[in-house]
Coordinates of C-alpha atoms in Angstrom, one line a residue:
Chain A
M1 CA 0.0 0.0 0.0
S2 CA 3.0 2.3 0.0
E3 CA 1.8 3.8 -3.2
N4 CA -1.3 5.0 -1.6
P5 CA -0.8 8.7 -0.9
H6 CA -3.4 8.7 1.8
Q7 CA -1.4 6.2 3.9
T8 CA 0.6 7.8 6.8
Y9 CA 3.7 6.7 8.5
D10 CA 4.0 6.2 12.3
A11 CA 6.0 8.7 14.2
R12 CA 6.6 8.7 17.9
I13 CA 6.3 11.9 20.0
L14 CA 9.8 12.2 21.6
E15 CA 9.1 15.5 23.3
V16 CA 6.3 17.9 24.0
K17 CA 7.3 21.4 25.0
D18 CA 5.1 24.3 26.0
L19 CA 6.1 27.3 23.9
T20 CA 3.2 29.6 24.9
P21 CA -0.1 29.0 26.6
R22 CA -1.5 28.2 23.1
E23 CA 1.4 26.6 21.3
K24 CA 3.3 23.5 21.9
L25 CA 6.4 22.1 20.2
F26 CA 6.2 18.5 19.2
T27 CA 9.4 16.6 18.4
L28 CA 8.7 13.4 16.4
R29 CA 10.7 10.5 15.1
F30 CA 9.5 8.0 12.5
L31 CA 9.2 4.5 13.9
D32 CA 10.6 2.9 10.8
P33 CA 14.3 4.0 10.7
E34 CA 14.4 3.7 7.0
I35 CA 11.6 6.3 6.5
G36 CA 13.3 8.5 9.1
E37 CA 16.5 8.2 7.1
H38 CA 14.9 9.1 3.8
F39 CA 12.5 11.7 5.0
T40 CA 13.8 15.0 3.9
F41 CA 12.1 18.3 3.2
K42 CA 12.7 21.9 2.3
P43 CA 12.1 24.8 4.7
G44 CA 8.5 26.0 4.0
Q45 CA 7.0 22.6 3.3
F46 CA 4.3 21.1 5.5
V47 CA 3.1 17.6 6.6
I48 CA -0.3 16.2 7.3
V49 CA -0.6 14.8 10.8
D50 CA -3.0 11.9 11.2
I51 CA -4.5 11.0 14.5
R52 CA -6.1 7.7 13.8
G53 CA -9.8 7.7 14.1
F54 CA -10.0 11.4 14.7
G55 CA -8.7 13.0 11.5
E56 CA -5.9 14.8 9.8
F57 CA -4.6 18.3 9.8
P58 CA -1.8 20.1 7.9
I59 CA 1.0 21.7 9.8
S60 CA 4.3 23.3 8.6
L61 CA 7.6 21.9 9.6
C62 CA 9.5 24.1 11.9
S63 CA 12.7 22.2 12.3
S64 CA 15.4 22.2 9.7
P65 CA 16.3 19.4 7.2
T66 CA 19.9 20.0 8.2
R67 CA 19.1 18.4 11.6
K68 CA 18.4 14.8 10.9
G69 CA 16.6 12.1 12.8
Y70 CA 13.6 14.0 14.0
I71 CA 11.1 16.6 12.9
Q72 CA 9.4 19.3 14.9
L73 CA 6.0 20.8 14.6
C74 CA 4.8 23.9 16.4
I75 CA 1.1 23.4 16.9
R76 CA -1.4 26.0 18.1
K77 CA -4.5 24.8 19.9
A78 CA -7.0 26.2 17.5
G79 CA -9.6 23.5 16.8
R80 CA -10.8 20.0 17.6
M81 CA -7.8 18.2 16.1
T82 CA -5.1 20.4 17.6
K83 CA -6.8 20.3 20.9
F84 CA -6.6 16.6 20.8
I85 CA -2.9 16.5 20.0
H86 CA -2.2 19.0 22.8
Q87 CA -3.4 16.3 25.2
M88 CA -1.0 13.7 23.8
K89 CA 2.0 12.7 25.7
E90 CA 5.6 11.7 25.0
G91 CA 5.8 8.2 23.7
E92 CA 2.5 8.3 21.9
V93 CA 2.3 7.7 18.2
V94 CA 0.7 9.8 15.4
G95 CA 0.8 9.3 11.6
I96 CA 2.6 11.6 9.3
R97 CA 2.4 12.0 5.5
G98 CA 4.3 14.4 3.3
P99 CA 6.2 16.6 3.0
Y100 CA 4.0 18.6 0.8
G101 CA 4.2 21.9 -1.0
N102 CA 7.0 23.7 -2.8
G103 CA 9.0 25.2 0.1
F104 CA 11.3 28.1 -0.1
P105 CA 13.9 28.1 -2.9
M106 CA 16.9 27.9 -0.5
E107 CA 19.4 26.9 -3.2
K108 CA 18.5 29.8 -5.4
M109 CA 18.9 32.2 -2.6
E110 CA 22.4 31.1 -1.6
G111 CA 24.9 33.9 -1.2
S112 CA 22.2 36.5 -0.6
N113 CA 20.9 38.3 2.4
L114 CA 17.7 36.9 3.8
L115 CA 15.1 39.1 5.4
L116 CA 12.7 37.0 7.4
V117 CA 9.5 38.7 8.4
A118 CA 7.4 36.8 10.8
G119 CA 4.1 37.6 12.5
G120 CA 2.8 35.5 15.3
L121 CA 2.6 31.8 14.4
G122 CA 4.3 32.7 11.1
M123 CA 7.5 32.2 13.1
A124 CA 7.1 28.4 12.8
P125 CA 7.9 27.9 9.1
L126 CA 10.5 30.7 9.2
R127 CA 12.3 29.0 12.0
S128 CA 13.0 26.2 9.6
V129 CA 14.6 28.7 7.2
L130 CA 16.5 30.4 10.0
W131 CA 18.1 27.1 11.2
Y132 CA 18.8 26.0 7.7
A133 CA 20.6 29.3 7.0
I134 CA 22.6 29.2 10.2
D135 CA 23.5 25.5 9.8
T136 CA 24.6 25.7 6.2
G137 CA 26.2 29.1 6.4
K138 CA 25.5 29.6 2.8
Y139 CA 23.8 33.0 3.2
E140 CA 25.5 36.3 3.7
H141 CA 23.4 37.6 6.4
V142 CA 20.0 36.8 7.9
W143 CA 17.7 39.4 9.5
L144 CA 14.7 38.2 11.4
L145 CA 12.0 40.7 12.0
Y146 CA 9.5 39.2 14.3
G147 CA 6.2 40.8 15.4
T148 CA 4.4 39.3 18.4
K149 CA 1.5 40.2 20.6
A150 CA 3.0 39.9 24.1
Y151 CA 6.1 38.5 25.8
E152 CA 4.3 35.3 26.6
D153 CA 3.4 34.8 22.9
I154 CA 7.0 34.9 21.6
L155 CA 7.5 31.5 20.0
F156 CA 10.9 29.8 20.6
R157 CA 11.6 32.5 23.2
D158 CA 14.8 31.1 24.4
E159 CA 16.2 30.7 20.9
I160 CA 15.1 34.2 20.0
I161 CA 16.7 35.8 23.1
H162 CA 19.8 33.7 22.4
L163 CA 20.0 35.1 18.9
L164 CA 19.4 38.6 20.2
K165 CA 22.5 38.2 22.3
H166 CA 24.7 36.1 20.1
G167 CA 23.1 36.1 16.7
D168 CA 25.7 38.4 15.0
A169 CA 28.4 35.8 15.6
V170 CA 26.5 33.4 13.2
G171 CA 25.4 36.1 10.8
C172 CA 21.9 36.6 12.1
S173 CA 20.3 39.8 13.4
V174 CA 17.1 39.5 15.2
K175 CA 14.6 42.3 15.8
L176 CA 11.4 42.0 17.9
A177 CA 8.2 44.1 18.0
Y178 CA 5.6 43.5 20.7
E179 CA 2.2 45.0 21.1
V180 CA 1.3 44.5 24.7
E181 CA 3.6 46.1 27.2
S182 CA 4.7 44.0 30.2
P183 CA 7.7 44.2 32.6
S184 CA 9.4 41.4 30.7
C185 CA 9.2 43.3 27.5
I186 CA 10.4 46.5 29.0
Y187 CA 13.3 44.6 30.5
L188 CA 14.1 43.1 27.1
E189 CA 13.8 46.4 25.4
R190 CA 16.3 47.9 27.9
G191 CA 18.8 45.2 27.1
F192 CA 18.4 45.5 23.4
F193 CA 17.1 49.0 22.9
D194 CA 18.0 49.1 19.2
R195 CA 16.5 45.6 18.5
V196 CA 13.3 45.4 20.5
C197 CA 10.5 47.9 20.4
K198 CA 6.8 48.3 21.0
G199 CA 4.8 48.3 17.9
V200 CA 4.0 46.1 14.9
V201 CA 6.4 44.2 12.6
T202 CA 6.6 47.0 10.0
D203 CA 8.0 49.3 12.7
L204 CA 11.1 47.1 12.7
F205 CA 11.9 48.3 9.2
R206 CA 12.6 51.8 10.4
G207 CA 16.2 52.7 10.2
E208 CA 17.3 49.5 8.5
E209 CA 19.1 49.6 5.2
F210 CA 18.8 46.5 3.1
D211 CA 20.9 45.9 0.0
V212 CA 17.9 45.2 -2.2
D213 CA 19.9 43.8 -5.0
K214 CA 21.3 41.1 -2.8
A215 CA 18.3 40.4 -0.6
Y216 CA 15.3 38.1 -0.6
A217 CA 12.4 38.7 1.7
L218 CA 10.5 35.7 3.2
I219 CA 7.3 36.5 4.9
C220 CA 4.9 34.5 7.0
G221 CA 2.1 35.8 9.2
P222 CA -1.6 36.4 9.5
P223 CA -3.4 37.4 6.3
V224 CA -3.6 41.1 7.3
M225 CA 0.1 41.4 7.7
Y226 CA 1.1 40.7 4.1
R227 CA -0.2 44.0 2.6
F228 CA 1.7 46.2 5.0
V229 CA 4.9 44.2 4.9
I230 CA 4.9 44.0 1.1
K231 CA 4.3 47.8 0.9
E232 CA 7.3 48.4 3.1
L233 CA 9.4 46.1 0.9
L234 CA 8.3 47.6 -2.4
D235 CA 8.9 51.1 -1.0
R236 CA 12.5 49.9 -0.5
K237 CA 12.5 48.8 -4.2
L238 CA 12.8 45.1 -3.5
S239 CA 11.8 43.3 -6.7
P240 CA 8.4 41.4 -6.4
G241 CA 10.3 38.3 -7.6
R242 CA 12.4 38.5 -4.5
I243 CA 9.5 38.6 -2.1
Y244 CA 8.4 35.1 -1.0
M245 CA 5.5 34.5 1.2
T246 CA 4.1 31.4 2.6
L247 CA 0.3 31.2 2.8
E248 CA -2.3 29.4 4.8
R249 CA -5.4 27.8 3.3
R250 CA -7.6 24.8 4.2
M251 CA -5.4 22.0 3.0
R252 CA -7.3 18.8 3.4
C253 CA -5.5 16.4 1.2
G254 CA -2.2 18.1 0.6
I255 CA -1.9 16.7 -2.9
G256 CA -4.1 18.9 -5.1
K257 CA -7.2 16.8 -5.2
C258 CA -9.8 17.9 -2.6
G259 CA -10.1 21.5 -3.9
H260 CA -10.4 23.4 -0.6
C261 CA -7.2 25.4 -1.1
I262 CA -8.0 26.5 -4.7
V263 CA -7.5 30.3 -5.2
G264 CA -7.7 32.5 -8.2
T265 CA -10.0 33.4 -11.1
S266 CA -10.7 32.2 -14.6
T267 CA -7.3 33.2 -15.8
S268 CA -5.2 31.7 -13.1
I269 CA -6.1 29.0 -10.6
K270 CA -3.6 27.8 -8.0
Y271 CA -3.7 25.0 -5.5
V272 CA -2.0 26.4 -2.4
C273 CA -1.0 22.9 -1.3
K274 CA 0.7 22.0 -4.5
D275 CA 1.6 25.2 -6.3
G276 CA 2.5 26.8 -2.9
P277 CA 2.3 27.4 -0.1
V278 CA 5.3 29.6 -1.0
F279 CA 4.5 32.2 -3.6
T280 CA 6.3 35.3 -4.9
Y281 CA 4.7 38.6 -5.0
W282 CA 4.4 38.2 -8.8
D283 CA 2.2 35.2 -8.2
A284 CA 0.0 37.3 -5.9
L285 CA -0.3 40.0 -8.6
S286 CA -1.4 37.5 -11.2
T287 CA -3.6 35.3 -9.0
R288 CA -6.5 37.2 -7.4
G289 CA -7.3 36.2 -3.9
L290 CA -3.9 34.9 -3.0
I291 CA -3.3 37.6 -0.4
Chain B
M1 CA -10.5 5.1 -35.5
R2 CA -12.2 2.0 -36.7
Y3 CA -15.9 2.0 -37.6
V4 CA -18.3 -0.9 -37.7
K5 CA -22.0 -1.2 -37.8
L6 CA -24.3 -2.8 -35.3
S7 CA -27.7 -3.6 -36.7
S8 CA -30.8 -3.1 -34.6
E9 CA -31.5 -6.9 -34.4
N10 CA -28.1 -7.6 -32.9
F11 CA -28.3 -4.8 -30.3
S12 CA -29.6 -7.0 -27.5
S13 CA -27.0 -9.7 -28.2
F14 CA -24.3 -7.0 -28.0
F15 CA -25.7 -5.8 -24.7
E16 CA -25.6 -9.3 -23.4
S17 CA -22.0 -9.7 -24.4
L18 CA -21.1 -6.6 -22.4
R19 CA -22.3 -8.4 -19.3
N20 CA -19.2 -10.6 -19.5
W21 CA -17.1 -7.6 -18.6
G22 CA -18.9 -6.9 -15.4
K23 CA -22.0 -5.3 -14.0
V24 CA -23.7 -3.0 -16.5
Y25 CA -24.8 0.5 -15.4
A26 CA -27.0 2.5 -17.8
P27 CA -29.4 5.4 -17.7
I28 CA -32.9 4.5 -16.5
K29 CA -35.9 6.7 -15.8
R30 CA -37.0 7.1 -12.2
G31 CA -39.8 9.5 -11.7
S32 CA -39.0 12.5 -13.8
I33 CA -35.2 12.1 -13.7
Y34 CA -32.7 9.8 -15.3
T35 CA -30.1 8.0 -13.3
F36 CA -27.3 5.6 -13.9
Q37 CA -28.2 2.3 -12.2
E38 CA -27.4 -1.3 -12.6
V39 CA -29.4 -2.9 -15.4
H40 CA -30.0 -6.5 -16.2
E41 CA -31.8 -6.3 -19.5
L42 CA -31.9 -3.9 -22.4
G43 CA -35.6 -3.0 -21.8
E44 CA -34.8 -1.2 -18.6
I45 CA -32.5 1.3 -20.3
E46 CA -33.7 4.7 -21.5
L47 CA -31.5 5.3 -24.5
N48 CA -33.1 8.6 -25.4
Y49 CA -32.3 10.3 -22.2
T50 CA -31.3 13.9 -21.8
R51 CA -29.0 13.9 -18.7
T52 CA -28.8 12.0 -15.5
M53 CA -29.0 13.9 -12.3
L54 CA -25.7 12.6 -10.9
P55 CA -23.0 12.4 -13.6
P56 CA -20.9 9.3 -14.0
K57 CA -18.3 10.7 -11.6
K58 CA -20.3 8.9 -8.9
F59 CA -18.7 5.7 -10.0
F60 CA -15.2 6.9 -9.6
V61 CA -15.5 9.6 -6.9
R62 CA -18.3 8.2 -4.8
P63 CA -20.6 10.5 -2.8
R64 CA -19.4 8.7 0.3
D65 CA -16.2 6.8 -0.1
E66 CA -14.4 4.7 2.5
I67 CA -10.7 5.2 1.7
L68 CA -9.0 3.7 4.7
R69 CA -10.1 1.3 7.4
L70 CA -8.5 1.2 10.9
K71 CA -7.6 -2.3 11.9
N72 CA -5.4 -3.1 14.9
G73 CA -4.2 0.5 15.0
R74 CA -3.2 0.5 11.3
W75 CA -4.8 2.0 8.3
E76 CA -5.7 -0.5 5.6
N77 CA -7.0 0.1 2.2
G78 CA -10.7 0.3 2.6
T79 CA -12.0 0.1 -0.8
D80 CA -11.7 -1.9 -4.0
A81 CA -12.7 -1.7 -7.6
E82 CA -14.8 -4.2 -9.5
P83 CA -15.1 -4.3 -13.3
I84 CA -18.1 -2.5 -14.6
V85 CA -19.6 -1.3 -17.8
L86 CA -20.9 2.2 -18.1
F87 CA -23.4 2.0 -20.9
G88 CA -24.8 5.0 -22.7
L89 CA -22.6 7.9 -21.7
H90 CA -23.0 11.2 -23.5
S91 CA -20.0 13.0 -25.0
C92 CA -20.1 15.8 -22.4
D93 CA -19.8 13.3 -19.6
M94 CA -16.7 11.7 -21.2
H95 CA -15.1 15.1 -21.3
G96 CA -16.1 15.6 -17.7
L97 CA -14.3 12.4 -16.8
K98 CA -11.2 13.6 -18.7
I99 CA -11.1 16.7 -16.5
L100 CA -11.4 14.5 -13.4
D101 CA -8.6 12.3 -14.8
K102 CA -6.4 15.3 -15.0
V103 CA -6.9 16.0 -11.3
Y104 CA -7.0 12.4 -9.9
L105 CA -4.4 10.8 -12.1
D106 CA -1.9 13.6 -11.8
E107 CA 1.0 12.6 -9.5
P108 CA 0.4 11.4 -6.9
A109 CA -2.4 9.5 -8.5
D110 CA -5.5 8.7 -6.4
P111 CA -5.3 4.9 -6.2
Y112 CA -9.1 4.4 -5.8
Y113 CA -10.0 6.6 -8.7
K114 CA -7.3 5.0 -10.9
A115 CA -8.3 1.4 -10.1
R116 CA -12.0 2.1 -10.8
R117 CA -11.2 4.0 -14.0
E118 CA -9.0 1.2 -15.3
K119 CA -11.7 -1.4 -14.7
T120 CA -14.5 0.5 -16.3
F121 CA -15.6 -0.2 -19.9
I122 CA -17.3 2.8 -21.4
V123 CA -19.9 2.7 -24.1
G124 CA -20.9 6.1 -25.4
I125 CA -24.2 7.0 -27.1
S126 CA -25.2 9.8 -29.4
C127 CA -27.7 12.3 -28.1
M128 CA -29.9 15.3 -29.1
P129 CA -29.5 18.5 -27.1
D130 CA -32.3 20.0 -25.1
E131 CA -32.8 23.6 -24.0
Y132 CA -30.1 23.3 -21.3
C133 CA -27.2 21.9 -23.4
F134 CA -24.4 24.2 -24.4
C135 CA -21.6 21.7 -24.9
K136 CA -21.2 22.6 -28.5
S137 CA -19.8 26.0 -27.7
L138 CA -17.3 24.4 -25.4
G139 CA -16.2 21.8 -27.9
T140 CA -17.3 19.0 -25.7
H141 CA -20.3 17.8 -27.9
F142 CA -18.2 15.2 -29.6
A143 CA -15.8 12.8 -28.0
M144 CA -12.7 11.9 -29.9
D145 CA -11.4 9.7 -27.1
G146 CA -12.2 8.6 -23.5
F147 CA -14.5 5.7 -24.6
D148 CA -14.1 2.1 -25.5
L149 CA -17.0 2.1 -27.9
F150 CA -19.3 4.9 -29.1
L151 CA -22.7 4.2 -30.6
H152 CA -24.1 6.6 -33.1
E153 CA -27.8 6.2 -33.9
L154 CA -28.7 5.2 -37.5
P155 CA -32.3 4.5 -38.8
D156 CA -31.6 0.7 -38.7
G157 CA -28.9 0.3 -36.1
W158 CA -25.8 1.9 -34.8
L159 CA -22.6 3.2 -36.2
V160 CA -19.9 2.1 -33.7
R161 CA -16.7 4.0 -33.2
I162 CA -14.0 1.8 -31.6
G163 CA -11.9 4.0 -29.2
S164 CA -9.6 1.6 -27.4
V165 CA -7.9 -1.8 -27.6
R166 CA -10.5 -3.1 -25.2
G167 CA -13.2 -1.9 -27.5
H168 CA -11.5 -3.8 -30.4
E169 CA -11.4 -6.9 -28.3
V170 CA -15.1 -6.8 -27.5
V171 CA -15.9 -6.3 -31.2
W172 CA -13.5 -9.0 -32.2
E173 CA -14.9 -11.5 -29.8
N174 CA -18.4 -10.8 -31.0
G175 CA -17.5 -10.5 -34.7
E176 CA -20.7 -12.1 -35.9
L177 CA -22.8 -9.2 -34.5
F178 CA -21.0 -6.5 -36.5
E179 CA -20.8 -5.6 -40.2
E180 CA -19.0 -3.2 -42.4
V181 CA -20.2 0.4 -42.6
T182 CA -21.9 1.2 -45.9
D183 CA -22.1 4.5 -47.8
E184 CA -25.7 4.8 -46.8
D185 CA -24.8 4.5 -43.1
L186 CA -22.2 7.3 -43.6
K187 CA -24.9 9.5 -45.1
H188 CA -27.2 8.9 -42.2
F189 CA -24.4 9.5 -39.7
K190 CA -23.6 12.8 -41.4
E191 CA -27.3 13.8 -41.5
F192 CA -27.7 13.0 -37.8
E193 CA -24.6 15.0 -36.8
E194 CA -25.8 18.0 -38.9
R195 CA -29.3 17.9 -37.4
R196 CA -27.7 17.7 -34.0
A197 CA -25.4 20.6 -34.5
N198 CA -28.3 22.8 -35.5
A199 CA -30.4 21.8 -32.5
F200 CA -28.4 23.7 -29.9
Q201 CA -30.2 26.6 -28.4
K202 CA -27.6 27.9 -26.0
E203 CA -23.9 28.8 -26.3
I204 CA -21.2 30.5 -24.4
P205 CA -19.2 32.9 -26.5
Q206 CA -15.7 32.0 -25.7
E207 CA -13.7 34.9 -27.1
G208 CA -11.7 36.4 -24.3
L209 CA -14.1 34.8 -21.8
A210 CA -11.5 34.0 -19.1
D211 CA -10.0 37.5 -19.2
M212 CA -13.2 39.3 -19.3
L213 CA -14.6 37.4 -16.4
D214 CA -11.4 38.2 -14.5
L215 CA -11.7 41.8 -15.3
A216 CA -15.3 41.8 -14.2
Y217 CA -14.4 40.7 -10.7
N218 CA -16.2 43.6 -9.0
S219 CA -19.2 43.4 -11.3
P220 CA -22.6 44.0 -9.6
V221 CA -24.0 41.1 -11.5
W222 CA -22.2 38.6 -9.1
K223 CA -23.9 40.3 -6.2
E224 CA -27.3 40.2 -7.8
Y225 CA -27.0 36.5 -8.4
A226 CA -25.4 35.7 -5.1
E227 CA -28.6 37.2 -3.5
I228 CA -30.8 34.9 -5.5
C229 CA -28.6 31.8 -5.0
L230 CA -29.7 29.6 -2.1
A231 CA -26.2 28.3 -1.6
C232 CA -27.5 24.7 -1.5
G233 CA -24.6 23.3 -3.4
N234 CA -26.8 21.3 -5.8
C235 CA -24.8 22.6 -8.7
N236 CA -21.7 21.2 -7.2
M237 CA -23.2 17.8 -6.6
V238 CA -24.6 17.3 -10.1
C239 CA -21.6 18.9 -11.9
P240 CA -19.5 16.3 -13.8
T241 CA -16.3 18.2 -13.0
C242 CA -16.9 19.4 -9.4
R243 CA -14.8 17.2 -7.2
C244 CA -14.1 18.9 -3.9
Y245 CA -14.2 16.4 -1.1
E246 CA -14.1 16.5 2.7
V247 CA -12.5 13.8 4.8
C248 CA -13.7 12.5 8.2
D249 CA -13.0 9.6 10.4
N250 CA -15.9 7.6 11.8
W251 CA -15.8 5.0 14.5
I252 CA -17.8 1.9 13.7
S253 CA -17.0 0.0 16.9
A254 CA -14.6 0.5 19.8
Y255 CA -11.8 -0.9 17.7
D256 CA -12.6 -0.1 14.1
A257 CA -12.8 3.2 12.4
V258 CA -13.1 4.2 8.8
R259 CA -11.7 7.3 7.0
E260 CA -14.3 8.4 4.7
R261 CA -14.4 11.1 2.1
R262 CA -17.5 12.6 0.7
Y263 CA -18.6 15.3 -1.7
D264 CA -18.1 18.8 -0.5
S265 CA -19.4 22.0 -2.0
C266 CA -17.6 25.4 -2.3
F267 CA -21.0 27.0 -1.5
M268 CA -20.7 25.7 2.1
E269 CA -19.6 28.3 4.6
N270 CA -16.8 26.2 6.0
H271 CA -15.2 25.5 2.6
G272 CA -12.5 28.1 3.0
L273 CA -12.5 28.1 6.8
V274 CA -9.2 27.4 8.5
A275 CA -8.3 26.6 12.1
G276 CA -8.6 29.6 14.3
G277 CA -11.7 30.8 12.6
H278 CA -10.3 32.8 9.6
N279 CA -12.5 32.3 6.5
F280 CA -10.9 33.0 3.1
R281 CA -14.4 33.1 1.4
P282 CA -16.6 34.5 4.1
T283 CA -19.6 35.8 2.1
R284 CA -22.0 34.1 -0.2
L285 CA -20.8 36.5 -2.9
D286 CA -17.2 35.2 -2.5
R287 CA -18.4 31.6 -2.7
F288 CA -20.7 32.2 -5.7
R289 CA -18.0 34.0 -7.6
H290 CA -15.5 31.3 -6.7
R291 CA -17.5 28.6 -8.3
Y292 CA -18.0 30.5 -11.6
Y293 CA -14.3 31.3 -11.7
C294 CA -13.4 27.7 -11.0
K295 CA -15.7 26.4 -13.8
S296 CA -14.5 29.1 -16.3
Y297 CA -10.8 28.5 -15.6
F298 CA -9.2 27.6 -18.9
D299 CA -6.5 25.0 -18.7
P300 CA -4.4 25.0 -22.0
S301 CA -4.3 21.2 -21.9
S302 CA -7.8 20.3 -21.0
G303 CA -9.9 23.4 -21.7
Y304 CA -12.6 24.8 -19.4
N305 CA -13.6 23.1 -16.2
C306 CA -17.1 23.1 -17.6
V307 CA -18.5 20.7 -20.2
G308 CA -21.8 22.4 -20.9
C309 CA -24.0 19.5 -19.8
G310 CA -26.6 21.8 -18.4
R311 CA -27.1 19.9 -15.1
C312 CA -26.4 23.0 -12.9
D313 CA -29.2 24.8 -14.7
E314 CA -31.7 22.0 -14.7
F315 CA -31.2 21.1 -11.0
C316 CA -30.9 24.7 -9.6
P317 CA -33.8 25.4 -7.3
A318 CA -33.3 29.1 -7.8
K319 CA -33.3 28.7 -11.6
I320 CA -29.9 30.3 -12.1
E321 CA -28.6 29.8 -15.6
H322 CA -24.9 29.3 -15.9
V323 CA -24.5 30.8 -19.4
K324 CA -26.8 33.7 -18.5
V325 CA -24.7 34.6 -15.5
L326 CA -21.5 34.5 -17.5
E327 CA -23.0 36.6 -20.3
E328 CA -24.4 39.2 -17.9
V329 CA -21.1 39.4 -16.0
R330 CA -19.3 39.9 -19.3
G331 CA -22.0 42.3 -20.5
S332 CA -21.5 44.4 -17.4
L333 CA -18.0 45.3 -18.6
R334 CA -19.4 47.4 -21.4

């Protein structure tokens, strides 16, 4: 039955970590070592998680293909299925199929500067890019602009704070914007007054000079964020072909059959699961409804 | 293409010979509608039917389809395919299947669809359009492939086009039932096709259609129709090319569960809803427009996602006419 694309592969939950009150990080390993060996993916791709007898849901991979032997998924408790997996414990088994989608063109971007713009849960797929870039060292410099609601909502907080402190040594500059003030945020802001500020993610662009001929922007965040971030990037004359964004839609099958993620009009129809979820701004200009 | 003639007196023997292939499904009349059902004798079949309510997609993408079955904690293949004969398909439905093929056989191929498709013997039949048909303007009124045998009505029998190796085999095995095509048969075939071509009452003007619809994205016509539309999803169910499906797991006992997929409709409010509550097509207008755009998308390799069968018009409780909507939207640009 291996040729059946609906069949999933068993993976054991190695670790469950609370990231925020709503999000948990699941570290998984395939039971079959051969599958674990051959399972590889590109940053920006996603998998379908199968909880037997309850259903399936798509989730983006937030670990990096450079770190073998396990995969990580950052899952927000948002619905019936995710609520169920939040109750699962280390040692339990779920099904995984994938990886699906096109992912970010990491090879094409080698030697360039990467500008990662994340909003909220959008940090998850971009963490995969971040790790990949740091691990391979094939990119000149990486900026991460991360907008979050409050201190408690910062995903991968330890990693982010670590990079705030020591990121420059590995060619990575992190900037953080928060909306809700709290003592922790103020403390953080005092420590990194030029890197942390109150505001939204677009405020982090202020005062930054990017070499637009050598840069690629990779965006992921809530739907409302794209318009503002893209405007900011276009104002800085970044070419639409260098703006990549990863989108969310209802992806039921992941293989371009079930039709839920179709966007576009009579001249251009795209399956977000198959043609995306990573699109350039050119794609957004030619396919209505993409952003 | 190879052509043979099947005379009227041999028709029932030919029908019987098809039963060697597998169960035969053909259009029958039930109440006021036609439907593809299993038939055991020729007399049950309604050869002069207009269109069935559910298109033949129901044999390949079933309204409810068990895809996996949970046994001892592992998913097992839940469904299998048996050889069947689909008897009496119209050309538009064959084109509909070709559009489904493009989706379901594209990598990674859907194994259930593929197995059923491979085990199905298709016999087409010529038809006369009614007031709902607009297949001619979409080029789907004549099937060049996608069938094993295609029967064209003649005054004294049928002109048979053989479209596949399997079709050849069936004709070969029943050689005594068929004869050579005569000049007179050709004359009748030509006459029938001409009469048919002139019988169409509806057409979609295709020139620049896709672009013009796209340009008319904000047309008030969409809104007018979205208000009339009941959002029942009937048009999706009866459409030979609509194939959205939803998946759900059902427990049948404490130990066994099935993963089932079933028809879904882009008119349903939760079609574009994602976890966390964001809906990418929140209004009925968005969903109405989406269906029309999806149907009018032009794929260079397979044409429009609409075959002009007229089912969505005939079975729309709000009497919305597909062609009229497109014409009005296009007209609103002027």
